Amino acid sequence: MAIGTDARVREVVSDVVAHERRDALLGLRRPALRIARGESVDAGAPVSRLGGRPLAAPGATWPVAEDGPLDLLAQIDLAEVARLMPDGPLPDHGLLSFFCDINEPPWTFMASDPAKWQVRWDQGEVEPMPFPEDGWPVLPAYGMRWEPATTLPRAAEDDIVFQNLGLTSELAAVNDALGDGPAFHQLLGWPHLLRGSTTTQCQREMAFMVEDRQQYAPNVNLSEHDWDTLDEATLASDWRLLLQLGPDNGWNREGGDALYFCVRADDLAKHNFERVWTVVHR
């Protein structure tokens, strides 16, 4: 994935992409907020933070999966995001909280259901959630520093879309020119991929695990027809990155390098966060 200020991305595209291809490539841009980990903050502070104790509507209960309580990985103050990205797709009020099971993370095809993660949108009054059990530990709480950015995809993100556009080599050239690195924290935009595609992975896993389409089982090699059917039926290109987390805030006890919370574009437009899917790369 290519990421930088909008001016820097435009500069690089002008340097490495032929003039007649630039508009098509720049049309793929998506704005994002890169997240730098800040100083330690109160574990129950009503601010955007990584880790800590969740705040939620009065009476809300801590999300629990089959293997035990989930961990709060991040809590986003949406009013703060709206000031930085006023035309963005997220609501402009409330808290968006991201939970996941970090002791038994949802590796590819291994979660029995999406109960291993949860995204909550709490819109009104909030208070600290009651702990799920006495002495339950929370991840260390760190503030967030936001860096507005422009992102472009890697060609691997959705092969069908980019092969049809014929921009594979141009995207690779832009990515090489802007540089690469380990996974980092980011809200919205294109994901920083470590391997494969989050879009088709979300679609295939949801089709197999939720919709019971057995032809997409993990031990099945998909034919060209299967891939076409999967894309046409579930619109892999309609998935959007909601939040990406790198490995530096304690969620990766099992060795994960990047955790992606993804949502379908129509659900994002409706501010429906009940069908978010997660992907872990390592």
Coordinates of C-alpha atoms in Angstrom, one line a residue:
M1 CA 0.0 0.0 0.0
A2 CA 1.2 3.5 -0.8
I3 CA 0.5 6.1 1.9
G4 CA 1.5 9.7 2.4
T5 CA 0.2 13.2 2.3
D6 CA -2.0 13.9 -0.7
A7 CA 0.5 16.2 -2.2
R8 CA 3.3 13.6 -1.8
V9 CA 1.2 10.9 -3.4
R10 CA 0.3 13.1 -6.3
E11 CA 4.0 14.0 -6.7
V12 CA 5.1 10.4 -6.8
V13 CA 2.3 9.4 -9.3
S14 CA 3.4 12.3 -11.6
D15 CA 7.0 11.0 -11.4
V16 CA 6.5 7.3 -12.0
V17 CA 3.2 6.9 -13.9
A18 CA 2.6 7.7 -17.5
H19 CA 0.4 10.8 -18.1
E20 CA -2.4 8.9 -19.7
R21 CA -2.7 6.6 -16.7
R22 CA -2.5 9.1 -13.8
D23 CA -6.2 10.0 -13.6
A24 CA -7.3 6.4 -13.4
L25 CA -4.8 5.6 -10.7
L26 CA -5.5 8.8 -8.7
G27 CA -9.2 7.8 -8.8
L28 CA -8.3 4.9 -6.5
R29 CA -7.2 7.2 -3.6
R30 CA -8.9 6.8 -0.2
P31 CA -8.3 9.1 2.7
A32 CA -7.1 7.7 6.0
L33 CA -5.9 8.6 9.4
R34 CA -2.6 7.0 10.4
I35 CA -2.4 6.5 14.1
A36 CA 0.7 7.1 16.1
R37 CA 0.8 5.7 19.6
G38 CA 0.8 8.5 22.1
E39 CA 1.6 8.8 25.8
S40 CA 0.0 6.6 28.5
V41 CA -3.5 7.8 29.5
D42 CA -6.1 6.9 32.1
A43 CA -7.4 3.4 31.3
G44 CA -11.0 4.7 31.4
A45 CA -10.4 8.1 29.7
P46 CA -13.2 9.2 27.3
V47 CA -10.7 9.9 24.5
S48 CA -9.4 8.0 21.5
R49 CA -7.0 5.5 22.8
L50 CA -5.4 2.1 22.3
G51 CA -6.3 -0.4 25.0
G52 CA -7.7 0.4 28.4
R53 CA -11.2 -0.2 29.9
P54 CA -14.2 0.2 27.6
L55 CA -16.7 2.9 28.0
A56 CA -20.2 2.0 26.9
A57 CA -23.9 2.8 27.4
P58 CA -25.2 2.2 30.9
G59 CA -26.2 -1.4 31.3
A60 CA -23.9 -2.7 28.6
T61 CA -22.1 -5.9 29.3
W62 CA -18.6 -6.9 28.4
P63 CA -18.5 -9.0 25.2
V64 CA -17.6 -12.6 25.8
A65 CA -16.8 -15.4 23.4
E66 CA -16.7 -19.1 23.9
D67 CA -13.1 -18.9 25.1
G68 CA -13.7 -16.0 27.5
P69 CA -14.0 -12.2 27.6
L70 CA -12.8 -10.2 24.7
D71 CA -10.1 -7.5 25.0
L72 CA -10.6 -3.8 24.1
L73 CA -8.0 -3.0 21.5
A74 CA -9.0 0.5 20.5
Q75 CA -11.7 3.1 21.3
I76 CA -12.3 5.9 18.8
D77 CA -13.9 9.3 19.7
L78 CA -15.9 9.8 16.5
A79 CA -16.3 13.6 17.1
E80 CA -12.6 13.9 17.1
V81 CA -12.3 11.9 13.8
A82 CA -15.1 14.1 12.3
R83 CA -13.1 17.2 12.9
L84 CA -10.1 15.8 11.0
M85 CA -12.2 14.1 8.3
P86 CA -15.5 16.0 8.0
D87 CA -16.5 14.3 4.8
G88 CA -15.5 10.8 6.0
P89 CA -17.9 7.8 6.1
L90 CA -18.0 7.4 9.9
P91 CA -20.6 8.9 12.2
D92 CA -19.7 12.2 13.7
H93 CA -20.6 11.4 17.4
G94 CA -20.2 8.6 19.9
L95 CA -17.5 6.1 20.6
L96 CA -16.5 3.2 18.3
S97 CA -14.9 0.4 20.3
F98 CA -13.0 -2.6 18.9
F99 CA -12.8 -5.8 20.8
C100 CA -11.0 -9.1 19.9
D101 CA -10.0 -12.3 21.6
I102 CA -6.2 -11.9 21.8
N103 CA -5.6 -15.2 23.6
E104 CA -7.3 -17.3 20.8
P105 CA -7.2 -14.8 17.9
P106 CA -9.4 -15.4 14.8
W107 CA -6.7 -16.8 12.4
T108 CA -7.9 -17.6 8.9
F109 CA -10.9 -20.1 8.9
M110 CA -10.3 -20.9 12.6
A111 CA -13.0 -18.9 14.4
S112 CA -16.2 -20.9 14.8
D113 CA -18.1 -17.6 14.4
P114 CA -17.6 -13.9 14.6
A115 CA -18.0 -13.9 18.4
K116 CA -14.2 -13.6 18.6
W117 CA -14.5 -9.9 17.8
Q118 CA -17.0 -7.1 18.2
V119 CA -17.3 -3.5 17.1
R120 CA -19.6 -1.3 19.3
W121 CA -21.0 2.1 18.5
D122 CA -22.2 3.9 21.6
Q123 CA -23.9 7.1 20.8
G124 CA -25.1 8.7 24.0
E125 CA -24.1 8.7 27.7
V126 CA -21.3 6.2 28.5
E127 CA -19.8 4.8 31.6
P128 CA -17.0 2.2 32.3
M129 CA -18.2 -1.3 31.6
P130 CA -18.4 -3.6 34.6
F131 CA -15.5 -6.0 34.5
P132 CA -16.4 -9.5 33.2
E133 CA -14.8 -11.1 36.2
D134 CA -12.8 -9.9 39.3
G135 CA -9.3 -8.9 38.5
W136 CA -9.8 -8.9 34.7
P137 CA -6.7 -7.2 33.2
V138 CA -6.9 -4.6 30.5
L139 CA -4.3 -3.7 27.9
P140 CA -2.2 -0.7 28.7
A141 CA -3.9 2.5 27.6
Y142 CA -2.2 4.9 25.2
G143 CA -3.5 8.0 23.5
M144 CA -3.6 8.4 19.8
R145 CA -1.9 11.0 17.6
W146 CA -3.6 11.4 14.2
E147 CA -1.8 11.9 10.9
P148 CA -4.2 12.6 7.9
A149 CA -3.0 10.7 4.9
T150 CA -3.9 9.5 1.4
T151 CA -3.7 5.9 0.5
L152 CA -3.5 3.8 -2.7
P153 CA -3.9 0.1 -2.9
R154 CA -1.5 -2.6 -3.6
A155 CA -2.3 -4.5 -6.8
A156 CA -2.9 -7.7 -4.7
E157 CA -5.7 -6.1 -2.8
D158 CA -8.4 -7.1 -5.3
D159 CA -6.9 -8.8 -8.4
I160 CA -10.1 -8.7 -10.5
V161 CA -10.6 -4.9 -10.1
F162 CA -7.0 -4.0 -10.8
Q163 CA -6.4 -6.5 -13.5
N164 CA -9.4 -5.0 -15.3
L165 CA -8.0 -1.5 -14.9
G166 CA -4.6 -2.6 -16.0
L167 CA -2.8 -0.7 -13.3
T168 CA -0.9 -3.4 -11.6
S169 CA 2.6 -2.2 -12.6
E170 CA 1.8 1.4 -12.0
L171 CA 0.6 0.6 -8.4
A172 CA 3.7 -1.4 -7.8
A173 CA 5.9 1.5 -9.0
V174 CA 4.1 4.0 -6.7
N175 CA 4.4 1.7 -3.7
D176 CA 8.2 1.2 -4.4
A177 CA 8.7 5.0 -4.7
L178 CA 6.9 5.8 -1.4
G179 CA 8.6 2.9 0.4
D180 CA 7.3 0.2 2.6
G181 CA 7.6 -1.1 6.2
P182 CA 6.0 -3.1 9.0
A183 CA 2.3 -2.9 9.8
F184 CA 1.1 0.2 11.6
H185 CA -2.2 1.6 13.1
Q186 CA -4.6 3.2 10.7
L187 CA -8.3 4.2 10.5
L188 CA -10.0 3.9 7.1
G189 CA -8.2 4.0 3.7
W190 CA -6.6 1.1 1.9
P191 CA -5.0 -1.5 4.2
H192 CA -1.2 -2.0 4.5
L193 CA -1.1 -5.6 3.3
L194 CA 1.5 -8.1 4.5
R195 CA 0.2 -10.8 2.2
G196 CA -2.7 -11.6 0.0
S197 CA -5.9 -9.5 -0.1
T198 CA -8.2 -8.6 2.8
T199 CA -11.2 -8.1 0.6
T200 CA -11.3 -11.6 -1.0
Q201 CA -10.2 -13.2 2.3
C202 CA -13.1 -11.5 4.2
Q203 CA -15.5 -12.6 1.4
R204 CA -14.3 -16.2 1.3
E205 CA -14.3 -16.7 5.1
M206 CA -17.8 -15.2 5.5
A207 CA -19.1 -17.3 2.7
F208 CA -17.7 -20.5 4.2
M209 CA -18.2 -19.8 7.9
V210 CA -21.4 -17.9 8.0
E211 CA -23.2 -18.6 4.8
D212 CA -22.2 -22.3 4.7
R213 CA -20.9 -22.4 1.2
Q214 CA -18.7 -25.4 1.4
Q215 CA -16.9 -24.9 -1.9
Y216 CA -14.9 -22.1 -0.2
A217 CA -13.5 -24.4 2.6
P218 CA -9.9 -23.7 3.4
N219 CA -8.7 -27.0 1.9
V220 CA -10.4 -26.4 -1.4
N221 CA -8.4 -24.8 -4.3
L222 CA -10.9 -22.5 -6.0
S223 CA -11.3 -22.8 -9.8
E224 CA -11.5 -19.6 -11.9
H225 CA -15.3 -20.1 -12.0
D226 CA -15.4 -20.3 -8.2
W227 CA -13.4 -17.1 -7.8
D228 CA -15.7 -15.3 -10.3
T229 CA -18.7 -16.6 -8.5
L230 CA -17.4 -15.5 -5.2
D231 CA -16.6 -12.0 -6.5
E232 CA -20.0 -11.7 -8.2
A233 CA -22.0 -13.0 -5.4
T234 CA -20.4 -11.2 -2.5
L235 CA -18.7 -8.2 -4.1
A236 CA -15.2 -8.5 -2.7
S237 CA -14.3 -5.1 -4.1
D238 CA -17.1 -3.6 -1.9
W239 CA -15.2 -4.3 1.4
R240 CA -13.6 -1.4 3.2
L241 CA -10.9 -1.2 5.9
L242 CA -12.3 0.1 9.1
L243 CA -9.3 -0.2 11.4
Q244 CA -5.9 -1.7 11.0
L245 CA -3.6 -2.4 14.0
G246 CA 0.1 -3.1 14.0
P247 CA 1.7 -5.3 16.6
D248 CA 2.8 -2.7 19.2
N249 CA -0.2 -2.5 21.5
G250 CA -0.3 -6.0 23.0
W251 CA -2.9 -7.7 20.9
N252 CA -0.5 -10.1 19.2
R253 CA 0.3 -12.6 21.9
E254 CA 0.1 -15.4 19.3
G255 CA 2.6 -13.7 16.9
G256 CA 0.3 -11.7 14.6
D257 CA 1.7 -8.8 12.7
A258 CA -1.4 -7.0 11.5
L259 CA -5.1 -7.2 12.5
Y260 CA -7.7 -5.7 10.1
F261 CA -11.3 -4.9 11.0
C262 CA -13.2 -4.7 7.6
V263 CA -16.8 -3.8 6.8
R264 CA -18.9 -3.9 3.6
A265 CA -19.3 -0.5 2.0
D266 CA -23.1 -0.6 2.2
D267 CA -22.9 -1.4 6.0
L268 CA -20.4 1.5 6.5
A269 CA -22.7 3.9 4.7
K270 CA -25.6 2.8 7.0
H271 CA -23.3 3.0 10.1
N272 CA -24.0 -0.7 10.7
F273 CA -21.0 -2.2 12.5
E274 CA -22.7 -5.6 13.4
R275 CA -21.2 -7.4 10.4
V276 CA -17.6 -6.4 10.6
W277 CA -15.1 -9.2 9.7
T278 CA -11.5 -9.5 10.9
V279 CA -8.4 -10.7 9.2
V280 CA -5.1 -11.5 10.9
H281 CA -1.8 -11.6 9.0
R282 CA 1.5 -12.9 10.3

